[in-house]
mmCIF file of C-alpha atoms and ligand atoms in Angstrom:
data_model
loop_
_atom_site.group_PDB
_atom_site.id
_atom_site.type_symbol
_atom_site.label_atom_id
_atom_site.label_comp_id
_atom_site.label_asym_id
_atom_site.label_seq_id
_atom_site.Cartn_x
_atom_site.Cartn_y
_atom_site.Cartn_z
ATOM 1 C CA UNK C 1275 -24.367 -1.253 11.354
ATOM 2 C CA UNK C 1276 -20.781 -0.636 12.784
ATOM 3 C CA UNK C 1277 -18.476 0.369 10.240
ATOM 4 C CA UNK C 1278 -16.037 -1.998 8.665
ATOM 5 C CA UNK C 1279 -12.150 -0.758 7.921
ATOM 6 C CA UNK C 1280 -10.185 -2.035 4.964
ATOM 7 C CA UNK C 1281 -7.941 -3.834 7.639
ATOM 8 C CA UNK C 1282 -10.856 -5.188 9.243
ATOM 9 C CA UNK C 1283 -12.234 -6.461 6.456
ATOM 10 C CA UNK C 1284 -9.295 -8.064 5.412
ATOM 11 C CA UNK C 1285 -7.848 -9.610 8.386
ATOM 12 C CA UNK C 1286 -8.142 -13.042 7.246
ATOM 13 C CA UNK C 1287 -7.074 -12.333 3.993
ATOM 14 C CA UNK C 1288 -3.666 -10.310 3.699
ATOM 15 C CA UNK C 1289 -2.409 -6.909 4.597
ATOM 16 C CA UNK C 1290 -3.773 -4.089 3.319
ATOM 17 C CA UNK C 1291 -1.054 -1.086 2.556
ATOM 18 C CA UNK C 1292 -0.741 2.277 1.493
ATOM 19 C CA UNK C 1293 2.069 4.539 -0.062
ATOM 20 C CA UNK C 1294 2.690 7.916 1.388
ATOM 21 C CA UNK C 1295 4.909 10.553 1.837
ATOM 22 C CA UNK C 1296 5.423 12.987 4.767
ATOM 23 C CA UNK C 1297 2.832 15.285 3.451
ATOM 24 C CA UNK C 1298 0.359 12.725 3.186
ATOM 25 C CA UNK C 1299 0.880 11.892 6.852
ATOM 26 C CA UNK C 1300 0.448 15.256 8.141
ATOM 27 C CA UNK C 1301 -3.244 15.445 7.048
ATOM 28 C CA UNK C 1302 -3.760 11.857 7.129
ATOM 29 C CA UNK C 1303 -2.674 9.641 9.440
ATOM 30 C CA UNK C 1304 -6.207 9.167 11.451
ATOM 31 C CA UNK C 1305 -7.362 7.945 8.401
ATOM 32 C CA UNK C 1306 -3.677 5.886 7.609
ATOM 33 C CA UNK C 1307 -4.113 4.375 10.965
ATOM 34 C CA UNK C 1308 -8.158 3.797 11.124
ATOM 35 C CA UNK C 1309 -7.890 1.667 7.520
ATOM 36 C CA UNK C 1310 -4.497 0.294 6.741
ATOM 37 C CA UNK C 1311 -2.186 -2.423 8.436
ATOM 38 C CA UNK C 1312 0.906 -1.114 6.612
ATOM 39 C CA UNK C 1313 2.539 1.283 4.609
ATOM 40 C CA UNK C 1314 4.881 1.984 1.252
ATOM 41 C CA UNK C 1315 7.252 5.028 0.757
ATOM 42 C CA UNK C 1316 5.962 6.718 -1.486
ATOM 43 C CA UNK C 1317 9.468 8.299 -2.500
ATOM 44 C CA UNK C 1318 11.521 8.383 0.364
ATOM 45 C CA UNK C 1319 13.551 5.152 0.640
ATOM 46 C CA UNK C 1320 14.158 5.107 -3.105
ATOM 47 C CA UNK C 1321 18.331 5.419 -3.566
ATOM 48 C CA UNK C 1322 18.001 9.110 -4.854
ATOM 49 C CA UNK C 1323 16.259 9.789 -1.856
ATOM 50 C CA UNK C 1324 18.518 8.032 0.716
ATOM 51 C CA UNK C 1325 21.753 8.495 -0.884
ATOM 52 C CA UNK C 1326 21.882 11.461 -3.842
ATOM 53 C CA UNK C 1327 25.533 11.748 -3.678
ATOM 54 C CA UNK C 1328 28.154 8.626 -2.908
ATOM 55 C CA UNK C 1329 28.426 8.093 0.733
ATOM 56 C CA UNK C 1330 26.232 11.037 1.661
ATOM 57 C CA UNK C 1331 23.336 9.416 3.377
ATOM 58 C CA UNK C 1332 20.001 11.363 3.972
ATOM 59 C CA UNK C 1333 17.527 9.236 6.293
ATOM 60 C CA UNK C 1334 15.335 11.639 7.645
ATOM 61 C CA UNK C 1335 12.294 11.458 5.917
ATOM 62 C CA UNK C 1336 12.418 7.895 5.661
ATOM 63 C CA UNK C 1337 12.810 7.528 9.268
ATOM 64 C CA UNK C 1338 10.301 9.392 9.970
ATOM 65 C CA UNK C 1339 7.439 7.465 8.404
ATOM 66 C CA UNK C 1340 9.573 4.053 9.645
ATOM 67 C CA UNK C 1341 9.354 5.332 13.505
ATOM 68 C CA UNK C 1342 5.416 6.428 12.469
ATOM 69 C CA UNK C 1343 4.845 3.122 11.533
ATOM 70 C CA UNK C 1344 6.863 1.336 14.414
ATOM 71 C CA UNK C 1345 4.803 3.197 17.080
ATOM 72 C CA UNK C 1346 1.626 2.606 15.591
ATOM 73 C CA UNK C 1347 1.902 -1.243 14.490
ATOM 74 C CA UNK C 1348 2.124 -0.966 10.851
ATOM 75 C CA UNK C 1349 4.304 -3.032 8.331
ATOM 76 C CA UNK C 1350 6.805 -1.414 6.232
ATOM 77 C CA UNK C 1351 7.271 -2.527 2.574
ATOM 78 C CA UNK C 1352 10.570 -1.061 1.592
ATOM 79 C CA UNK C 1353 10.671 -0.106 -1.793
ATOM 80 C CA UNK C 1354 12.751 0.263 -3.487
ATOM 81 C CA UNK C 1355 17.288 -1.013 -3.853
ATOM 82 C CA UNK C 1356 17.926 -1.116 -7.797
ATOM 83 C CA UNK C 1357 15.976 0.986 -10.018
ATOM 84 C CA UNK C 1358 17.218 3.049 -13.540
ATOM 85 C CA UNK C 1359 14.420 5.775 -12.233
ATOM 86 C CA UNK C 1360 15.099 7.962 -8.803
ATOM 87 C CA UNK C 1361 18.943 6.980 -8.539
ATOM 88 C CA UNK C 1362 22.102 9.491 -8.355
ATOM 89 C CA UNK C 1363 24.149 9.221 -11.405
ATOM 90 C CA UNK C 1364 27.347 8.199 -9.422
ATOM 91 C CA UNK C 1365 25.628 4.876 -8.522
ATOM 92 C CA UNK C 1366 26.561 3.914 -12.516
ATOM 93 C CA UNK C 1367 28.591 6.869 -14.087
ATOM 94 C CA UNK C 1368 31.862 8.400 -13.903
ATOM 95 C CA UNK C 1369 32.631 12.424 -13.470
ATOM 96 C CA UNK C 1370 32.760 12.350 -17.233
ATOM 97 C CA UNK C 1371 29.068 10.603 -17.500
ATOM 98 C CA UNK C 1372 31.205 7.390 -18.619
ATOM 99 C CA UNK C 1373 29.389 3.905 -17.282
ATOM 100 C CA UNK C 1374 31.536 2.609 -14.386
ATOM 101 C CA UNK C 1375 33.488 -0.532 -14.804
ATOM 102 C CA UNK C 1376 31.004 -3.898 -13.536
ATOM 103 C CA UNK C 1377 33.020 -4.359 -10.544
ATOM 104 C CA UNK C 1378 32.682 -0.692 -9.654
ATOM 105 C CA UNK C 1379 29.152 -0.393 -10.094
ATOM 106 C CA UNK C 1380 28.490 -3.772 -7.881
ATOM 107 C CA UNK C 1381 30.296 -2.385 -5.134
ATOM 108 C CA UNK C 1382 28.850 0.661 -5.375
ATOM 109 C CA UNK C 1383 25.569 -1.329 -5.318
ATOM 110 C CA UNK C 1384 26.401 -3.814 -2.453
ATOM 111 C CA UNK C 1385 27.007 -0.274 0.042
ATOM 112 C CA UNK C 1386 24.323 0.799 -0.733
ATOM 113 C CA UNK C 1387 22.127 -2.358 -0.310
ATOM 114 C CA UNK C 1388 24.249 -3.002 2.489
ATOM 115 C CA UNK C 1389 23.666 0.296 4.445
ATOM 116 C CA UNK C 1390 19.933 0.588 3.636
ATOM 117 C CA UNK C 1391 18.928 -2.330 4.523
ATOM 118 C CA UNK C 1392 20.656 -2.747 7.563
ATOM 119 C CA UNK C 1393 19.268 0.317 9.061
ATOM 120 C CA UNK C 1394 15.993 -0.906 8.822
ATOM 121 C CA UNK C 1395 16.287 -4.499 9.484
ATOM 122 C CA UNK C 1396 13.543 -5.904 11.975
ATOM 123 C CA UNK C 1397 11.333 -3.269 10.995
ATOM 124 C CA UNK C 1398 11.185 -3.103 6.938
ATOM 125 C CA UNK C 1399 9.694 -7.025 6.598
ATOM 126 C CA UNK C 1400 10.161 -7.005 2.912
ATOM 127 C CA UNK C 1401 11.573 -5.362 0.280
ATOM 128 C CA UNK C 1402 11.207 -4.633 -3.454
ATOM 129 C CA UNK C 1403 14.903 -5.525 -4.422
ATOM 130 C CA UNK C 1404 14.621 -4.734 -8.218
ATOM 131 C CA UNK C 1405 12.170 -2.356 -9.986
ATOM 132 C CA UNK C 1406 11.003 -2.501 -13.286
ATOM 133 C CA UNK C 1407 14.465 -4.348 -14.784
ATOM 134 C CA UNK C 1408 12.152 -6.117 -17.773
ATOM 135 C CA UNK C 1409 11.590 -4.490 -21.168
ATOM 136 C CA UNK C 1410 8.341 -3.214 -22.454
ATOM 137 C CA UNK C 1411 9.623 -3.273 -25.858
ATOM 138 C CA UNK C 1412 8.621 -5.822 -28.359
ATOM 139 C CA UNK C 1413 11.290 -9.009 -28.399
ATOM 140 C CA UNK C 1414 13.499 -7.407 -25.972
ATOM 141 C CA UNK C 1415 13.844 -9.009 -22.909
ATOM 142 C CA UNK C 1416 15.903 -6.870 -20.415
ATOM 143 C CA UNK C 1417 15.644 -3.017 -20.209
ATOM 144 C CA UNK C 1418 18.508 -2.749 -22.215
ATOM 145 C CA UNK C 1419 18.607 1.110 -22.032
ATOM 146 C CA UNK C 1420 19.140 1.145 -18.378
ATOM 147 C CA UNK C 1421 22.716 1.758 -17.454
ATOM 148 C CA UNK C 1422 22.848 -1.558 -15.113
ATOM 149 C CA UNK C 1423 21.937 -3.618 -17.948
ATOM 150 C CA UNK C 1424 24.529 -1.128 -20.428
ATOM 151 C CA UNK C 1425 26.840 -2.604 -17.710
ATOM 152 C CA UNK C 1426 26.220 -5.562 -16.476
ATOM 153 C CA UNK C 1427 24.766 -6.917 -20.160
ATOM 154 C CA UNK C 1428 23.382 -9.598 -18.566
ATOM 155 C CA UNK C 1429 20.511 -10.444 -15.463
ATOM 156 C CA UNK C 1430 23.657 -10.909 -13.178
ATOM 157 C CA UNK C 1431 23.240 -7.109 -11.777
ATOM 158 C CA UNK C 1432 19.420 -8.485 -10.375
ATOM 159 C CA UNK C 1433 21.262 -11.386 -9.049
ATOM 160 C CA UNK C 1434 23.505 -9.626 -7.221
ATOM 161 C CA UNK C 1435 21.310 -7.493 -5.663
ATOM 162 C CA UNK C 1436 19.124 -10.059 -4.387
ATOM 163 C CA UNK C 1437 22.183 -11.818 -2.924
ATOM 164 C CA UNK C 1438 23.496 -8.482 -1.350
ATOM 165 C CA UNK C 1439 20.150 -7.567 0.297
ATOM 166 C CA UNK C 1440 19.648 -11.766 1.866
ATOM 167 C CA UNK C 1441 22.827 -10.675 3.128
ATOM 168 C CA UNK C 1442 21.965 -7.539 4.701
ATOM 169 C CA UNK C 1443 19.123 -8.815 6.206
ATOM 170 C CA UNK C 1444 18.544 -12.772 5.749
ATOM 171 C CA UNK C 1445 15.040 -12.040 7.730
ATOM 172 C CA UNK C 1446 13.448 -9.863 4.782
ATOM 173 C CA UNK C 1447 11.621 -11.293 1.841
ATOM 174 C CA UNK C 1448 12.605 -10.158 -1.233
ATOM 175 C CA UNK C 1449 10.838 -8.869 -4.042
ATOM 176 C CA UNK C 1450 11.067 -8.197 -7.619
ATOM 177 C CA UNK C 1451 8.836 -5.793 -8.590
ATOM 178 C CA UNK C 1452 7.133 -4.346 -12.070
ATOM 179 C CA UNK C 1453 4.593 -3.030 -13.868
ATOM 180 C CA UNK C 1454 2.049 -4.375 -16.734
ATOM 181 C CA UNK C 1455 2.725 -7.599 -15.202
ATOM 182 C CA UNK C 1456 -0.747 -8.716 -16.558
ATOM 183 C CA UNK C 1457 0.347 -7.668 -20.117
ATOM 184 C CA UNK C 1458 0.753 -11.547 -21.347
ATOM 185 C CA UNK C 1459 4.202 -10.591 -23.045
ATOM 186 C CA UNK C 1460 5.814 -8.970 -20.800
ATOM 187 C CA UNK C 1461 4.324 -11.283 -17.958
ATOM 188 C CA UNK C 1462 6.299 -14.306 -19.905
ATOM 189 C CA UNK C 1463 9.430 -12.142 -19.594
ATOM 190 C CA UNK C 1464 8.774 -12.016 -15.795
ATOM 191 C CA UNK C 1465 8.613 -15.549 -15.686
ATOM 192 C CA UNK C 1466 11.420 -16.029 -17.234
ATOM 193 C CA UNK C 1467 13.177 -13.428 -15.106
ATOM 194 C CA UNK C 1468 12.002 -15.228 -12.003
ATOM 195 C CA UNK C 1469 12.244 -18.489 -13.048
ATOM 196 C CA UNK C 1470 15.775 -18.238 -13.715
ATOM 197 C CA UNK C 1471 16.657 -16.722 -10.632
ATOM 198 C CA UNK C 1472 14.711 -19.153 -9.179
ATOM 199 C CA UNK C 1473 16.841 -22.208 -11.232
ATOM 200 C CA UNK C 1474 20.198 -20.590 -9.551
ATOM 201 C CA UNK C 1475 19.088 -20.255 -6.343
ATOM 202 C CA UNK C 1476 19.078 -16.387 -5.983
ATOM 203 C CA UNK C 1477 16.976 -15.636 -3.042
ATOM 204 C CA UNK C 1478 14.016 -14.131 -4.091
ATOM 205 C CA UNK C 1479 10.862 -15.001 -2.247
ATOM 206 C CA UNK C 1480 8.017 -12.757 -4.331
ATOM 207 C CA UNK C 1481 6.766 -11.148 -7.180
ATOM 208 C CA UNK C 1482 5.126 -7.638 -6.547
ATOM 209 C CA UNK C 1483 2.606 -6.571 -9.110
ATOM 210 C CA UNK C 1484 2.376 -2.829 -9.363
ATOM 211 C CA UNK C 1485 -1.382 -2.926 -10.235
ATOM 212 C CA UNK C 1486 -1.079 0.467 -11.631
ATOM 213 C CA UNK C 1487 -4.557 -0.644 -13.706
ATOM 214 C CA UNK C 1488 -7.190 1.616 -15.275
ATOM 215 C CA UNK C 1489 -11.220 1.220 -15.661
ATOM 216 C CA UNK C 1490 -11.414 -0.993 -18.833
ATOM 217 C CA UNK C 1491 -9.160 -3.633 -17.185
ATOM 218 C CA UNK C 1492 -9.646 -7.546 -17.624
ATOM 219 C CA UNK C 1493 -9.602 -9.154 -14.455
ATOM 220 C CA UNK C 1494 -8.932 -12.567 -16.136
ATOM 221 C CA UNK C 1495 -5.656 -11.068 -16.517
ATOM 222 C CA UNK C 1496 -4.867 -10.615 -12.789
ATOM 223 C CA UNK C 1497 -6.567 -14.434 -12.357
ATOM 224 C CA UNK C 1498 -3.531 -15.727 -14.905
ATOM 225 C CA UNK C 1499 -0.315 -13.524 -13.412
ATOM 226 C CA UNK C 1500 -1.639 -15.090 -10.039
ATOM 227 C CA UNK C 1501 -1.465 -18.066 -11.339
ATOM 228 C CA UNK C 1502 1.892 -17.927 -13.453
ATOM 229 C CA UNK C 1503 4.074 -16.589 -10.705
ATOM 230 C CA UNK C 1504 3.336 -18.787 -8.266
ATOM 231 C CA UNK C 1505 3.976 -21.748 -10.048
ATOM 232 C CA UNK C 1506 7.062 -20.890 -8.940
ATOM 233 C CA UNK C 1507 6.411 -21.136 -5.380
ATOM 234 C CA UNK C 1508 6.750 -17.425 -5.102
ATOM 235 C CA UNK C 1509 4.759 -15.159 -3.191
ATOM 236 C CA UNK C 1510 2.369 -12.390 -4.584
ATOM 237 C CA UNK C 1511 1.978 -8.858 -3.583
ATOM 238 C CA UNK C 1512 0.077 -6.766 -5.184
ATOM 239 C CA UNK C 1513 2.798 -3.008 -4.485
ATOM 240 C CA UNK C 1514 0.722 -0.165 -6.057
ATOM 241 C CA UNK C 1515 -3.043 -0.447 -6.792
ATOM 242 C CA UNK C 1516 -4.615 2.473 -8.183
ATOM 243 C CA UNK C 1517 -7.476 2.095 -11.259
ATOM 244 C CA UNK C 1518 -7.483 5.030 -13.377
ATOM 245 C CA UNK C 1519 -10.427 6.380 -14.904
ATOM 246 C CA UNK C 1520 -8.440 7.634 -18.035
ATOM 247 C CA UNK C 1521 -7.036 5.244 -20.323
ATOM 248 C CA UNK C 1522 -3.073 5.774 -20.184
ATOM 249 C CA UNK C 1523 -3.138 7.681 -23.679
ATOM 250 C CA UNK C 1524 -6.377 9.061 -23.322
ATOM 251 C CA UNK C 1525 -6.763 13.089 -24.201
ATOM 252 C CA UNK C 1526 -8.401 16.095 -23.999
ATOM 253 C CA UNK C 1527 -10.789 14.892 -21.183
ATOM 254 C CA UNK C 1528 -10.117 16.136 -17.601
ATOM 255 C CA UNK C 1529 -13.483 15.251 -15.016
ATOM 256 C CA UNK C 1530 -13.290 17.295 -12.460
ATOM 257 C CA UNK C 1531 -16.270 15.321 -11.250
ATOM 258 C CA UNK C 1532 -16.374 12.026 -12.580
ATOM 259 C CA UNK C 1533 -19.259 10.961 -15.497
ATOM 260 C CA UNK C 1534 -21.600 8.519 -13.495
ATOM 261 C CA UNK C 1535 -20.856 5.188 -16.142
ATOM 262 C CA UNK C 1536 -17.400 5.851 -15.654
ATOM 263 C CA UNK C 1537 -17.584 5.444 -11.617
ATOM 264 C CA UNK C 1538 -19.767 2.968 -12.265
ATOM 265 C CA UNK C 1539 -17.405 0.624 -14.615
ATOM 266 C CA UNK C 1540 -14.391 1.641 -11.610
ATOM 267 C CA UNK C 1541 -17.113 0.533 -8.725
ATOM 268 C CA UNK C 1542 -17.558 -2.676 -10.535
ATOM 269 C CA UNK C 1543 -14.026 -3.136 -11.352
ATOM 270 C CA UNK C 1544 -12.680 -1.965 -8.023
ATOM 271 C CA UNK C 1545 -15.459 -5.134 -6.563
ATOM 272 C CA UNK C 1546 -13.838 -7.646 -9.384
ATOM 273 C CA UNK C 1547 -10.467 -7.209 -8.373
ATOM 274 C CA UNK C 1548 -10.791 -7.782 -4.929
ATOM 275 C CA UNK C 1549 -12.848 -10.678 -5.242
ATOM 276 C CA UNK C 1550 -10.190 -12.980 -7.438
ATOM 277 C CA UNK C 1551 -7.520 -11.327 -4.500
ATOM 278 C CA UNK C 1552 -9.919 -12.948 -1.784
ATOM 279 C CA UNK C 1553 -10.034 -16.463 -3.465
ATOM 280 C CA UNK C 1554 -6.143 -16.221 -3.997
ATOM 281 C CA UNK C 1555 -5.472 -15.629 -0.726
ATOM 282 C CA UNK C 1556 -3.026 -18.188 0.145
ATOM 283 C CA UNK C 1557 -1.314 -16.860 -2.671
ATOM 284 C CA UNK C 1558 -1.498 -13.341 -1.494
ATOM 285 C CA UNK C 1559 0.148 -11.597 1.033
ATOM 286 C CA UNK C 1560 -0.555 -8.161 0.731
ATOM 287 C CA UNK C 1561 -2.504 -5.078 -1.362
ATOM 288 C CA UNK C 1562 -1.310 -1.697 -1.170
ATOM 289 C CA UNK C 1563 -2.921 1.334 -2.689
ATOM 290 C CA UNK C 1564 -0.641 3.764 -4.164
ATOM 291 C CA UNK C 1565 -1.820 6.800 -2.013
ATOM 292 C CA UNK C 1566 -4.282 7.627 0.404
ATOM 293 C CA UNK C 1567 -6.688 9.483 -1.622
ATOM 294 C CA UNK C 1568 -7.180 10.913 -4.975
ATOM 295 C CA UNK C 1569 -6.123 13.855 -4.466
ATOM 296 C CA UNK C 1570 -2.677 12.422 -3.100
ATOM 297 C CA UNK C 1571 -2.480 10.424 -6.410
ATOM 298 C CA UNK C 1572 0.535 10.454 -8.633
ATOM 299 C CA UNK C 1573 -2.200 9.658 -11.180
ATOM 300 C CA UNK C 1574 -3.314 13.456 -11.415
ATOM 301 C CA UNK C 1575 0.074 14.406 -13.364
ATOM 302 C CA UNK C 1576 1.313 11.150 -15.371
ATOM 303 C CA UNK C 1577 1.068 10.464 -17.735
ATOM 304 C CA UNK C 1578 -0.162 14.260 -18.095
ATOM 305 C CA UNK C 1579 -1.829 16.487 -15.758
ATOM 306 C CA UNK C 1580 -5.423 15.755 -14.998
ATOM 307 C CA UNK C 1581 -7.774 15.085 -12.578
ATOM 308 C CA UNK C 1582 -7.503 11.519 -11.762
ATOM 309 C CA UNK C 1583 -10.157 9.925 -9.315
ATOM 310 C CA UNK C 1584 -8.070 5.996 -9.043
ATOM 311 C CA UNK C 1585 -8.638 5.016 -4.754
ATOM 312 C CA UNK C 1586 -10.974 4.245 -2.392
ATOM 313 C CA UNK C 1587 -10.889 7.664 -1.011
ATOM 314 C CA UNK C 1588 -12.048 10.540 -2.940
ATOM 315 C CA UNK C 1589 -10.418 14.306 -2.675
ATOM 316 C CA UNK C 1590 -12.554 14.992 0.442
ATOM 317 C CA UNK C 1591 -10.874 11.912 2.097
ATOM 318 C CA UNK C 1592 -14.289 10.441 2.765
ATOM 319 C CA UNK C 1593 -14.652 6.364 1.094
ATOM 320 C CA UNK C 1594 -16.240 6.254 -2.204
ATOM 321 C CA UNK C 1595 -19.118 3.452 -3.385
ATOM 322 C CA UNK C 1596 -15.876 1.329 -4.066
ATOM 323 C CA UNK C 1597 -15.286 1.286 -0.625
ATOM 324 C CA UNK C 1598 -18.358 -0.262 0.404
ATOM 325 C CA UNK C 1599 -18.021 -2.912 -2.480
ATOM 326 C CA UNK C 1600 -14.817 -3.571 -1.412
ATOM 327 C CA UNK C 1601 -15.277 -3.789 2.548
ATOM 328 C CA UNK C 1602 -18.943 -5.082 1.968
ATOM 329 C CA UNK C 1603 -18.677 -8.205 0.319
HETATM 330 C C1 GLA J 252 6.417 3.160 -10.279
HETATM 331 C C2 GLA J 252 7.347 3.007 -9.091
HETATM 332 C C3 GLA J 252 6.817 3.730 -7.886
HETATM 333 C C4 GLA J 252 6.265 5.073 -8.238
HETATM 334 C C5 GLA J 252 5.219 4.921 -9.285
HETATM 335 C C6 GLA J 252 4.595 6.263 -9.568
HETATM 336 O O1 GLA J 252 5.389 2.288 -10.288
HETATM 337 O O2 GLA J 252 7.589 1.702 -8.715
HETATM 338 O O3 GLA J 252 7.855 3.907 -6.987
HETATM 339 O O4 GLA J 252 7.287 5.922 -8.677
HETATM 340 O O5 GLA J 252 5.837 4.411 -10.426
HETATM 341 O O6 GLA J 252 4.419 7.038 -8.435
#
């Protein structure tokens, strides 16, 4: 039987991404090319990577896996415009570590936006505006400890970034984009998020769940974020799959080769997922793994170092049973 790719399999479904970085590519993009019909940044287009000091711009990597995806027909997700992680301290403090005034920070913000976007507009088709702005903490509903919200002390920093980047480029759909967005509190906090933006007419077009899951998680979850978020008429994109085989606070185990039940329950699960993804479809417009293969994985040093086995491709870059399930349905 010919072999199936992931993009093959998936044609009628939705795209099927991939995160990676300039290393990544070197040794992988026969593989990149053979399986995926887009990619992610891993790093490289996030603002401490484009723009580490004011007004000193640094594109290279970032163009370089843009014009690797241009010539070989993939889709860029950009990712990602507003974030408290990976950002230069000048976007929000002073020389004396002092939050900028609002209107400072929001021009500060709107270059930025401005100059990112615009550099790849027609080629980046969407991007993940705002990262992780919502609080994990109990009752709170903002991150209040991140120095946009210090500033802004409202949602009106997310709104203005979605505005700026419409602006940059009116073609791109616009994402805001999270994590534990099948946690049922903080998925209500989402909602809330997105339906007021939604209420004022910010333009904001999807919702991108990170999918950063691990092996004991409930896929009647997934079914119910689907389901919330586009109520709103919003569309879904799953940003950065990857199914751990540690819980998050697990310790003192590290597999080097993974226990047999354990790649069994992440076979299975890896199967589940993608079968409520398939009969959301119309809801869906893309899946993107968060690195090639496991041994590309962020997953093997956070939240400590181990070794994590969480894709479709194992260390030796060859598919895994998961693969099959998930090609092979
Ligand atoms: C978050 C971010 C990503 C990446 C991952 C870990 O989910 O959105 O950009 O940093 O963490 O690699």
């Amino acid at each position: 039987m010919e072999k199936i790719t992931l993009k093959q399999a998936y044609k009628n479904y939705f795209d099927i991404g991939v995160a990676i970085n300039p290393g990544v590519l070197e040794y992988g993009h026969e593989l990149i090319k053979a399986e995926f019909s887009g990619i992610t940044c891993e790093n490289e287009m996030k603002p401490a990577s484009v723009q580490p000091e004011r007004n000193r711009f640094t594109f290279e990597k970032a163009d370089m896996l843009a014009d690797f995806a241009a010539e070989n027909n993939l889709k860029i997700r950009g990712h990602t415009l507003v974030w408290h992680n990976q950002t230069g301290e000048w976007m929000y403090k002073d020389s004396n570590k002092n939050n900028l005034p609002k209107e400072i920070l929001y021009s500060y913000m709107q270059e930025h936006i401005d100059t990112v976007v615009k550099r790849y507009a027609g080629k980046i088709y969407c991007w993940d505006v705002v990262n992780e702005a919502v609080s994990d903490i109990d009752g709170e509903y903002l991150r209040e400890k991140s120095p946009y919200f210090e500033i802004a002390g409202s949602e009106e920093f997310i709104e203005k970034a979605f505005v700026y980047a419409h602006e940059a480029d009116p073609g791109a759909l616009l994402f805001y984009n999270d994590y534990d967005t099948e946690n049922p509190e903080k998925r209500e906090k989402i909602y809330k998020l997105l339906k007021s933006l939604k209420d004022k007419n910010i333009p904001v077009h999807g919702v991108g769940l990170q999918a950063h899951y691990d092996i004991y998680f409930d896929v009647g979850e997934l079914q119910k974020s689907i389901d919330l978020f586009s109520s709103l008429g919003l569309i879904i994109h799953i940003t950065e799959l990857d199914v751990s085989v540690y819980k998050f606070d697990e310790r003192g185990v590290d597999f080097e080769t993974l226990p047999e039940d354990r790649l069994k329950t992440q076979t299975e699960l890896y199967s589940q997922i993608f079968a409520v993804l398939r009969e959301n479809k119309d809801k869906i417009g893309g899946v993107t793994f968060w690195g090639l293969d496991d041994k590309a994985s962020w997953l093997n040093g956070f939240p400590v170092k181990r070794t994590n086995h969480p894709l479709l491709f194992g260390r030796d870059g060859k598919p895994k049973e998961a693969y099959g399930r998930v090609t092979g349905f």
